[in-house]
Amino acid sequence: MSAYEKPEPRINPDNAGFWESAHDGALRLPRCGDCAAWHWPPGPVCPACFSARIGWEEAQGRGTVSAWTVVHKDWFPAFRAEIPYAVAQIELAEGVRLTANVVDRPADALRVGLPVEVVFDRVTDALTLPRFRPRRG
Ligand code: ZN
């Protein structure tokens, strides 16, 4: 039995834009207003040029799997119904990597280089999470 009854993301001023966009059904990521670099994880300054002009812009939500593992434990209560579930590093078209849940994959079909696209599935009444599924077509 998990100690976590109410899964909630760790929302802080640096990543609040990410969770706000997830609730809107969009994937927005931090982008520097000076050098235009995308970056993740979010922070108060751009890691490329140290500018504090960070904005949130809509990302394509497309990328490829760069690493993955299958998790058999109840680490993320929101995904309890899917155990074992796949966690992957997604290398996005914007050039940043995002750790995400992968859904709707055929068994043992997860591989490095698999093209994926973001989907927004409602996990609970209060929370939506960006997740990825294999790109079709
Ligand atoms: Zn910058």
CSV table of N, CA and C and ligand atoms in Angstrom, one decimal:
chain,number,residue,atom,x,y,z
A,1,MET,N,0.8,-1.2,0.0
A,1,MET,CA,0.0,0.0,0.0
A,1,MET,C,0.9,1.2,0.0
A,2,SER,N,0.6,2.1,-0.9
A,2,SER,CA,1.4,3.3,-1.0
A,2,SER,C,1.0,4.3,0.1
A,3,ALA,N,2.0,5.1,0.4
A,3,ALA,CA,1.8,6.2,1.4
A,3,ALA,C,1.2,7.4,0.7
A,4,TYR,N,1.2,7.3,-0.6
A,4,TYR,CA,0.7,8.5,-1.4
A,4,TYR,C,-0.7,8.3,-1.8
A,5,GLU,N,-1.6,9.0,-1.2
A,5,GLU,CA,-3.0,8.9,-1.5
A,5,GLU,C,-3.4,10.0,-2.6
A,6,LYS,N,-2.7,11.1,-2.5
A,6,LYS,CA,-3.1,12.2,-3.5
A,6,LYS,C,-1.8,12.6,-4.3
A,7,PRO,N,-1.6,11.9,-5.4
A,7,PRO,CA,-0.5,12.3,-6.2
A,7,PRO,C,-0.6,13.7,-6.7
A,8,GLU,N,0.4,14.5,-6.5
A,8,GLU,CA,0.5,15.8,-7.0
A,8,GLU,C,1.9,16.1,-7.5
A,9,PRO,N,2.0,16.8,-8.7
A,9,PRO,CA,3.3,17.1,-9.1
A,9,PRO,C,3.9,18.2,-8.2
A,10,ARG,N,5.2,18.3,-8.2
A,10,ARG,CA,5.9,19.3,-7.4
A,10,ARG,C,5.9,20.6,-8.2
A,11,ILE,N,4.8,21.4,-7.9
A,11,ILE,CA,4.7,22.6,-8.6
A,11,ILE,C,5.5,23.7,-7.9
A,12,ASN,N,6.3,24.4,-8.6
A,12,ASN,CA,7.1,25.5,-8.0
A,12,ASN,C,7.1,26.7,-9.1
A,13,PRO,N,7.6,27.8,-8.7
A,13,PRO,CA,7.6,28.9,-9.7
A,13,PRO,C,8.3,28.6,-11.0
A,14,ASP,N,9.3,27.8,-10.9
A,14,ASP,CA,10.1,27.5,-12.2
A,14,ASP,C,9.3,26.6,-13.1
A,15,ASN,N,8.5,25.7,-12.6
A,15,ASN,CA,7.8,24.8,-13.5
A,15,ASN,C,6.3,25.0,-13.6
A,16,ALA,N,5.8,26.0,-13.0
A,16,ALA,CA,4.3,26.2,-13.0
A,16,ALA,C,3.8,26.3,-14.4
A,17,GLY,N,4.5,26.9,-15.3
A,17,GLY,CA,4.1,27.0,-16.7
A,17,GLY,C,3.8,25.7,-17.3
A,18,PHE,N,4.6,24.7,-17.0
A,18,PHE,CA,4.5,23.4,-17.6
A,18,PHE,C,3.1,22.8,-17.1
A,19,TRP,N,2.8,22.9,-15.8
A,19,TRP,CA,1.6,22.3,-15.3
A,19,TRP,C,0.4,23.0,-15.8
A,20,GLU,N,0.5,24.3,-15.9
A,20,GLU,CA,-0.6,25.1,-16.4
A,20,GLU,C,-0.9,24.7,-17.9
A,21,SER,N,0.1,24.5,-18.7
A,21,SER,CA,-0.1,24.1,-20.0
A,21,SER,C,-0.7,22.7,-20.1
A,22,ALA,N,-0.3,21.8,-19.2
A,22,ALA,CA,-0.8,20.4,-19.2
A,22,ALA,C,-2.3,20.5,-18.9
A,23,HIS,N,-2.7,21.3,-18.0
A,23,HIS,CA,-4.1,21.4,-17.7
A,23,HIS,C,-4.9,22.0,-18.9
A,24,ASP,N,-4.2,22.8,-19.8
A,24,ASP,CA,-4.9,23.3,-21.0
A,24,ASP,C,-4.8,22.3,-22.1
A,25,GLY,N,-4.2,21.1,-21.9
A,25,GLY,CA,-4.0,20.1,-23.0
A,25,GLY,C,-3.0,20.5,-24.0
A,26,ALA,N,-1.9,21.2,-23.5
A,26,ALA,CA,-0.9,21.7,-24.4
A,26,ALA,C,0.5,21.4,-23.7
A,27,LEU,N,1.5,21.3,-24.6
A,27,LEU,CA,2.9,21.1,-24.1
A,27,LEU,C,3.6,22.4,-24.3
A,28,ARG,N,3.9,23.2,-23.3
A,28,ARG,CA,4.6,24.4,-23.4
A,28,ARG,C,5.9,24.2,-22.6
A,29,LEU,N,7.0,24.7,-23.1
A,29,LEU,CA,8.3,24.5,-22.5
A,29,LEU,C,9.0,25.9,-22.4
A,30,PRO,N,10.0,26.0,-21.5
A,30,PRO,CA,10.7,27.3,-21.3
A,30,PRO,C,11.6,27.6,-22.6
A,31,ARG,N,11.5,28.8,-23.0
A,31,ARG,CA,12.4,29.3,-24.1
A,31,ARG,C,12.9,30.6,-23.8
A,32,CYS,N,14.2,30.8,-24.1
A,32,CYS,CA,14.9,32.0,-23.8
A,32,CYS,C,14.4,33.1,-24.7
A,33,GLY,N,14.1,34.3,-24.2
A,33,GLY,CA,13.7,35.5,-24.9
A,33,GLY,C,14.9,36.2,-25.6
A,34,ASP,N,16.1,35.8,-25.2
A,34,ASP,CA,17.3,36.4,-25.8
A,34,ASP,C,18.0,35.6,-26.9
A,35,CYS,N,18.3,34.3,-26.5
A,35,CYS,CA,19.0,33.5,-27.5
A,35,CYS,C,18.1,32.4,-28.2
A,36,ALA,N,16.8,32.4,-27.8
A,36,ALA,CA,15.8,31.5,-28.4
A,36,ALA,C,16.0,30.0,-28.1
A,37,ALA,N,16.9,29.7,-27.2
A,37,ALA,CA,17.2,28.3,-26.8
A,37,ALA,C,16.0,27.7,-26.0
A,38,TRP,N,15.6,26.5,-26.3
A,38,TRP,CA,14.6,25.8,-25.4
A,38,TRP,C,15.4,25.2,-24.3
A,39,HIS,N,14.9,25.0,-23.2
A,39,HIS,CA,15.6,24.3,-22.2
A,39,HIS,C,14.7,23.6,-21.2
A,40,TRP,N,15.2,22.5,-20.7
A,40,TRP,CA,14.5,21.6,-19.8
A,40,TRP,C,15.5,20.9,-19.0
A,41,PRO,N,15.5,20.7,-17.7
A,41,PRO,CA,14.4,21.2,-16.8
A,41,PRO,C,14.3,22.7,-16.7
A,42,PRO,N,13.2,23.2,-16.2
A,42,PRO,CA,13.0,24.7,-16.1
A,42,PRO,C,13.9,25.3,-15.0
A,43,GLY,N,14.2,26.5,-15.2
A,43,GLY,CA,15.0,27.2,-14.1
A,43,GLY,C,14.8,28.7,-14.3
A,44,PRO,N,15.3,29.5,-13.4
A,44,PRO,CA,15.1,30.9,-13.4
A,44,PRO,C,15.9,31.7,-14.5
A,45,VAL,N,17.0,31.0,-15.0
A,45,VAL,CA,17.8,31.7,-16.1
A,45,VAL,C,18.1,30.7,-17.2
A,46,CYS,N,18.4,31.2,-18.3
A,46,CYS,CA,18.7,30.4,-19.5
A,46,CYS,C,20.1,29.8,-19.3
A,47,PRO,N,20.2,28.4,-19.4
A,47,PRO,CA,21.5,27.8,-19.2
A,47,PRO,C,22.5,28.1,-20.3
A,48,ALA,N,22.0,28.6,-21.4
A,48,ALA,CA,22.9,28.9,-22.6
A,48,ALA,C,23.5,30.3,-22.5
A,49,CYS,N,22.7,31.3,-22.0
A,49,CYS,CA,23.3,32.7,-22.0
A,49,CYS,C,23.0,33.4,-20.7
A,50,PHE,N,22.4,32.7,-19.8
A,50,PHE,CA,22.1,33.3,-18.4
A,50,PHE,C,21.1,34.4,-18.4
A,51,SER,N,20.4,34.6,-19.5
A,51,SER,CA,19.3,35.6,-19.5
A,51,SER,C,18.2,35.1,-18.6
A,52,ALA,N,17.5,36.1,-18.0
A,52,ALA,CA,16.4,35.8,-17.1
A,52,ALA,C,15.1,36.0,-17.9
A,53,ARG,N,15.2,36.3,-19.2
A,53,ARG,CA,13.9,36.5,-20.0
A,53,ARG,C,13.5,35.1,-20.5
A,54,ILE,N,12.8,34.4,-19.6
A,54,ILE,CA,12.3,33.1,-19.9
A,54,ILE,C,10.8,33.1,-20.2
A,55,GLY,N,10.4,32.6,-21.3
A,55,GLY,CA,8.9,32.5,-21.6
A,55,GLY,C,8.5,31.1,-21.8
A,56,TRP,N,7.2,30.9,-21.8
A,56,TRP,CA,6.7,29.5,-22.1
A,56,TRP,C,6.1,29.5,-23.5
A,57,GLU,N,6.6,28.6,-24.3
A,57,GLU,CA,6.1,28.5,-25.7
A,57,GLU,C,5.6,27.1,-26.0
A,58,GLU,N,4.6,27.0,-26.9
A,58,GLU,CA,4.1,25.7,-27.3
A,58,GLU,C,5.1,24.9,-28.1
A,59,ALA,N,5.3,23.7,-27.6
A,59,ALA,CA,6.2,22.8,-28.3
A,59,ALA,C,5.4,21.9,-29.2
A,60,GLN,N,6.1,21.3,-30.2
A,60,GLN,CA,5.4,20.4,-31.2
A,60,GLN,C,4.8,19.2,-30.5
A,61,GLY,N,5.5,18.7,-29.5
A,61,GLY,CA,5.1,17.5,-28.9
A,61,GLY,C,5.5,16.2,-29.6
A,62,ARG,N,6.5,16.4,-30.5
A,62,ARG,CA,7.0,15.2,-31.2
A,62,ARG,C,8.4,15.0,-30.9
A,63,GLY,N,8.8,13.7,-30.9
A,63,GLY,CA,10.2,13.4,-30.7
A,63,GLY,C,10.4,12.0,-30.8
A,64,THR,N,11.6,11.5,-30.3
A,64,THR,CA,11.9,10.1,-30.4
A,64,THR,C,12.4,9.6,-29.0
A,65,VAL,N,12.2,8.3,-28.8
A,65,VAL,CA,12.7,7.8,-27.5
A,65,VAL,C,14.2,7.7,-27.5
A,66,SER,N,14.9,8.2,-26.5
A,66,SER,CA,16.3,8.2,-26.5
A,66,SER,C,16.8,7.2,-25.4
A,67,ALA,N,16.0,6.9,-24.4
A,67,ALA,CA,16.2,5.8,-23.4
A,67,ALA,C,14.9,5.5,-22.8
A,68,TRP,N,14.9,4.2,-22.3
A,68,TRP,CA,13.6,3.8,-21.7
A,68,TRP,C,13.8,2.7,-20.7
A,69,THR,N,12.8,2.5,-19.8
A,69,THR,CA,12.8,1.4,-18.9
A,69,THR,C,11.4,1.0,-18.6
A,70,VAL,N,11.2,-0.2,-18.1
A,70,VAL,CA,9.9,-0.6,-17.7
A,70,VAL,C,9.8,-0.6,-16.1
A,71,VAL,N,8.9,0.0,-15.5
A,71,VAL,CA,8.8,0.2,-14.1
A,71,VAL,C,7.7,-0.8,-13.6
A,72,HIS,N,8.1,-1.6,-12.6
A,72,HIS,CA,7.1,-2.6,-12.1
A,72,HIS,C,6.5,-2.1,-10.8
A,73,LYS,N,7.1,-1.0,-10.2
A,73,LYS,CA,6.7,-0.6,-8.9
A,73,LYS,C,5.7,0.6,-9.0
A,74,ASP,N,5.1,0.8,-7.9
A,74,ASP,CA,4.1,1.9,-7.7
A,74,ASP,C,4.8,3.2,-7.3
A,75,TRP,N,5.7,3.7,-8.2
A,75,TRP,CA,6.4,4.9,-7.9
A,75,TRP,C,5.5,6.1,-8.2
A,76,PHE,N,4.6,6.0,-9.2
A,76,PHE,CA,3.8,7.1,-9.6
A,76,PHE,C,2.3,6.6,-9.4
A,77,PRO,N,1.7,7.0,-8.3
A,77,PRO,CA,0.4,6.4,-8.1
A,77,PRO,C,-0.6,6.7,-9.2
A,78,ALA,N,-0.4,7.8,-9.9
A,78,ALA,CA,-1.4,8.1,-11.0
A,78,ALA,C,-1.3,7.0,-12.1
A,79,PHE,N,-0.2,6.3,-12.2
A,79,PHE,CA,-0.1,5.2,-13.2
A,79,PHE,C,-0.4,3.8,-12.6
A,80,ARG,N,-0.9,3.8,-11.4
A,80,ARG,CA,-1.0,2.5,-10.7
A,80,ARG,C,-1.7,1.4,-11.6
A,81,ALA,N,-2.8,1.9,-12.3
A,81,ALA,CA,-3.6,0.9,-13.0
A,81,ALA,C,-2.8,0.3,-14.2
A,82,GLU,N,-1.6,0.9,-14.5
A,82,GLU,CA,-0.9,0.5,-15.7
A,82,GLU,C,0.4,-0.3,-15.4
A,83,ILE,N,0.6,-0.6,-14.1
A,83,ILE,CA,1.8,-1.3,-13.7
A,83,ILE,C,1.9,-2.7,-14.4
A,84,PRO,N,3.0,-3.1,-15.0
A,84,PRO,CA,4.2,-2.3,-15.2
A,84,PRO,C,4.0,-1.3,-16.3
A,85,TYR,N,4.6,-0.1,-16.2
A,85,TYR,CA,4.5,1.0,-17.2
A,85,TYR,C,5.9,1.4,-17.7
A,86,ALA,N,5.9,2.0,-18.8
A,86,ALA,CA,7.1,2.4,-19.5
A,86,ALA,C,7.4,3.8,-19.2
A,87,VAL,N,8.6,4.1,-18.7
A,87,VAL,CA,9.1,5.5,-18.6
A,87,VAL,C,10.2,5.7,-19.6
A,88,ALA,N,10.2,6.8,-20.3
A,88,ALA,CA,11.2,7.0,-21.4
A,88,ALA,C,11.7,8.4,-21.3
A,89,GLN,N,12.9,8.6,-21.8
A,89,GLN,CA,13.4,9.9,-22.1
A,89,GLN,C,13.0,10.2,-23.5
A,90,ILE,N,12.3,11.3,-23.7
A,90,ILE,CA,11.9,11.7,-25.1
A,90,ILE,C,12.7,12.8,-25.5
A,91,GLU,N,13.4,12.6,-26.6
A,91,GLU,CA,14.2,13.7,-27.2
A,91,GLU,C,13.2,14.5,-28.1
A,92,LEU,N,12.8,15.7,-27.7
A,92,LEU,CA,11.9,16.4,-28.5
A,92,LEU,C,12.5,17.2,-29.7
A,93,ALA,N,11.6,17.5,-30.6
A,93,ALA,CA,12.1,18.2,-31.8
A,93,ALA,C,12.8,19.5,-31.4
A,94,GLU,N,12.4,20.1,-30.3
A,94,GLU,CA,13.0,21.4,-29.8
A,94,GLU,C,14.4,21.2,-29.3
A,95,GLY,N,14.9,19.9,-29.2
A,95,GLY,CA,16.2,19.7,-28.7
A,95,GLY,C,16.4,19.4,-27.2
A,96,VAL,N,15.3,19.3,-26.5
A,96,VAL,CA,15.4,19.1,-25.1
A,96,VAL,C,14.8,17.7,-24.8
A,97,ARG,N,15.2,17.1,-23.7
A,97,ARG,CA,14.7,15.8,-23.3
A,97,ARG,C,13.8,15.9,-22.1
A,98,LEU,N,12.7,15.1,-22.2
A,98,LEU,CA,11.6,15.1,-21.2
A,98,LEU,C,11.4,13.7,-20.8
A,99,THR,N,11.3,13.5,-19.5
A,99,THR,CA,11.0,12.1,-19.0
A,99,THR,C,9.5,12.0,-19.0
A,100,ALA,N,9.0,11.0,-19.6
A,100,ALA,CA,7.5,10.8,-19.7
A,100,ALA,C,7.1,9.4,-19.7
A,101,ASN,N,5.8,9.2,-19.4
A,101,ASN,CA,5.2,7.9,-19.5
A,101,ASN,C,4.9,7.6,-21.0
A,102,VAL,N,5.0,6.4,-21.4
A,102,VAL,CA,4.7,6.0,-22.8
A,102,VAL,C,3.5,5.0,-22.7
A,103,VAL,N,2.4,5.4,-23.4
A,103,VAL,CA,1.2,4.6,-23.4
A,103,VAL,C,0.9,4.0,-24.8
A,104,ASP,N,0.1,3.0,-24.8
A,104,ASP,CA,-0.4,2.4,-26.1
A,104,ASP,C,0.7,1.8,-26.9
A,105,ARG,N,1.7,1.2,-26.3
A,105,ARG,CA,2.7,0.6,-27.1
A,105,ARG,C,2.5,-0.9,-27.1
A,106,PRO,N,2.7,-1.6,-28.2
A,106,PRO,CA,2.6,-3.0,-28.3
A,106,PRO,C,3.7,-3.6,-27.3
A,107,ALA,N,3.4,-4.7,-26.7
A,107,ALA,CA,4.4,-5.3,-25.7
A,107,ALA,C,5.7,-5.4,-26.4
A,108,ASP,N,6.8,-5.2,-25.7
A,108,ASP,CA,8.2,-5.2,-26.1
A,108,ASP,C,8.5,-4.5,-27.4
A,109,ALA,N,7.7,-3.5,-27.8
A,109,ALA,CA,8.0,-2.7,-29.0
A,109,ALA,C,8.6,-1.4,-28.7
A,110,LEU,N,8.9,-1.1,-27.4
A,110,LEU,CA,9.6,0.1,-27.1
A,110,LEU,C,11.1,0.0,-27.5
A,111,ARG,N,11.6,1.0,-28.2
A,111,ARG,CA,13.0,1.0,-28.6
A,111,ARG,C,13.5,2.4,-28.7
A,112,VAL,N,14.8,2.5,-28.6
A,112,VAL,CA,15.5,3.8,-28.9
A,112,VAL,C,15.2,4.2,-30.3
A,113,GLY,N,14.9,5.4,-30.5
A,113,GLY,CA,14.6,5.9,-31.9
A,113,GLY,C,13.1,5.8,-32.3
A,114,LEU,N,12.3,5.2,-31.4
A,114,LEU,CA,10.9,5.1,-31.8
A,114,LEU,C,10.3,6.5,-31.8
A,115,PRO,N,9.6,6.9,-32.9
A,115,PRO,CA,9.0,8.2,-33.0
A,115,PRO,C,7.7,8.2,-32.1
A,116,VAL,N,7.6,9.3,-31.3
A,116,VAL,CA,6.4,9.4,-30.4
A,116,VAL,C,5.8,10.8,-30.5
A,117,GLU,N,4.6,10.9,-30.1
A,117,GLU,CA,3.9,12.2,-30.0
A,117,GLU,C,3.2,12.3,-28.7
A,118,VAL,N,3.0,13.5,-28.3
A,118,VAL,CA,2.4,13.8,-27.0
A,118,VAL,C,0.9,13.6,-27.1
A,119,VAL,N,0.3,13.0,-26.0
A,119,VAL,CA,-1.1,13.0,-25.8
A,119,VAL,C,-1.4,13.4,-24.4
A,120,PHE,N,-2.6,13.9,-24.2
A,120,PHE,CA,-3.0,14.4,-22.9
A,120,PHE,C,-4.1,13.5,-22.4
A,121,ASP,N,-3.9,12.6,-21.6
A,121,ASP,CA,-4.9,11.7,-21.0
A,121,ASP,C,-5.2,12.2,-19.6
A,122,ARG,N,-6.5,12.3,-19.3
A,122,ARG,CA,-6.9,12.6,-18.0
A,122,ARG,C,-6.6,11.5,-17.0
A,123,VAL,N,-5.7,11.8,-16.0
A,123,VAL,CA,-5.3,10.8,-15.1
A,123,VAL,C,-6.3,10.7,-13.9
A,124,THR,N,-6.6,11.9,-13.4
A,124,THR,CA,-7.6,12.0,-12.3
A,124,THR,C,-8.5,13.1,-12.6
A,125,ASP,N,-9.5,13.4,-11.8
A,125,ASP,CA,-10.4,14.5,-12.1
A,125,ASP,C,-9.6,15.8,-12.0
A,126,ALA,N,-8.6,15.8,-11.2
A,126,ALA,CA,-7.9,17.1,-11.0
A,126,ALA,C,-6.6,17.3,-11.8
A,127,LEU,N,-6.1,16.2,-12.4
A,127,LEU,CA,-4.8,16.3,-13.0
A,127,LEU,C,-4.7,15.7,-14.3
A,128,THR,N,-4.1,16.4,-15.3
A,128,THR,CA,-3.8,15.8,-16.6
A,128,THR,C,-2.3,15.8,-16.7
A,129,LEU,N,-1.7,14.9,-17.3
A,129,LEU,CA,-0.3,14.8,-17.5
A,129,LEU,C,0.0,14.6,-19.0
A,130,PRO,N,1.0,15.3,-19.5
A,130,PRO,CA,1.5,15.0,-20.9
A,130,PRO,C,2.1,13.6,-20.9
A,131,ARG,N,1.7,12.8,-21.8
A,131,ARG,CA,2.3,11.5,-22.0
A,131,ARG,C,2.5,11.3,-23.5
A,132,PHE,N,3.2,10.2,-23.8
A,132,PHE,CA,3.6,10.0,-25.2
A,132,PHE,C,3.1,8.6,-25.7
A,133,ARG,N,2.8,8.6,-26.9
A,133,ARG,CA,2.5,7.3,-27.5
A,133,ARG,C,3.1,7.2,-28.9
A,134,PRO,N,3.4,6.0,-29.3
A,134,PRO,CA,4.1,5.8,-30.6
A,134,PRO,C,3.3,6.6,-31.7
A,135,ARG,N,4.1,7.2,-32.5
A,135,ARG,CA,3.5,8.0,-33.6
A,135,ARG,C,3.0,7.1,-34.7
A,136,ARG,N,1.9,7.4,-35.2
A,136,ARG,CA,1.3,6.5,-36.3
A,136,ARG,C,1.4,7.2,-37.6
A,137,GLY,N,1.7,6.4,-38.6
A,137,GLY,CA,1.8,7.0,-39.9
A,137,GLY,C,3.0,7.7,-40.3
B,1,ZN,ZN,19.5,32.2,-23.7
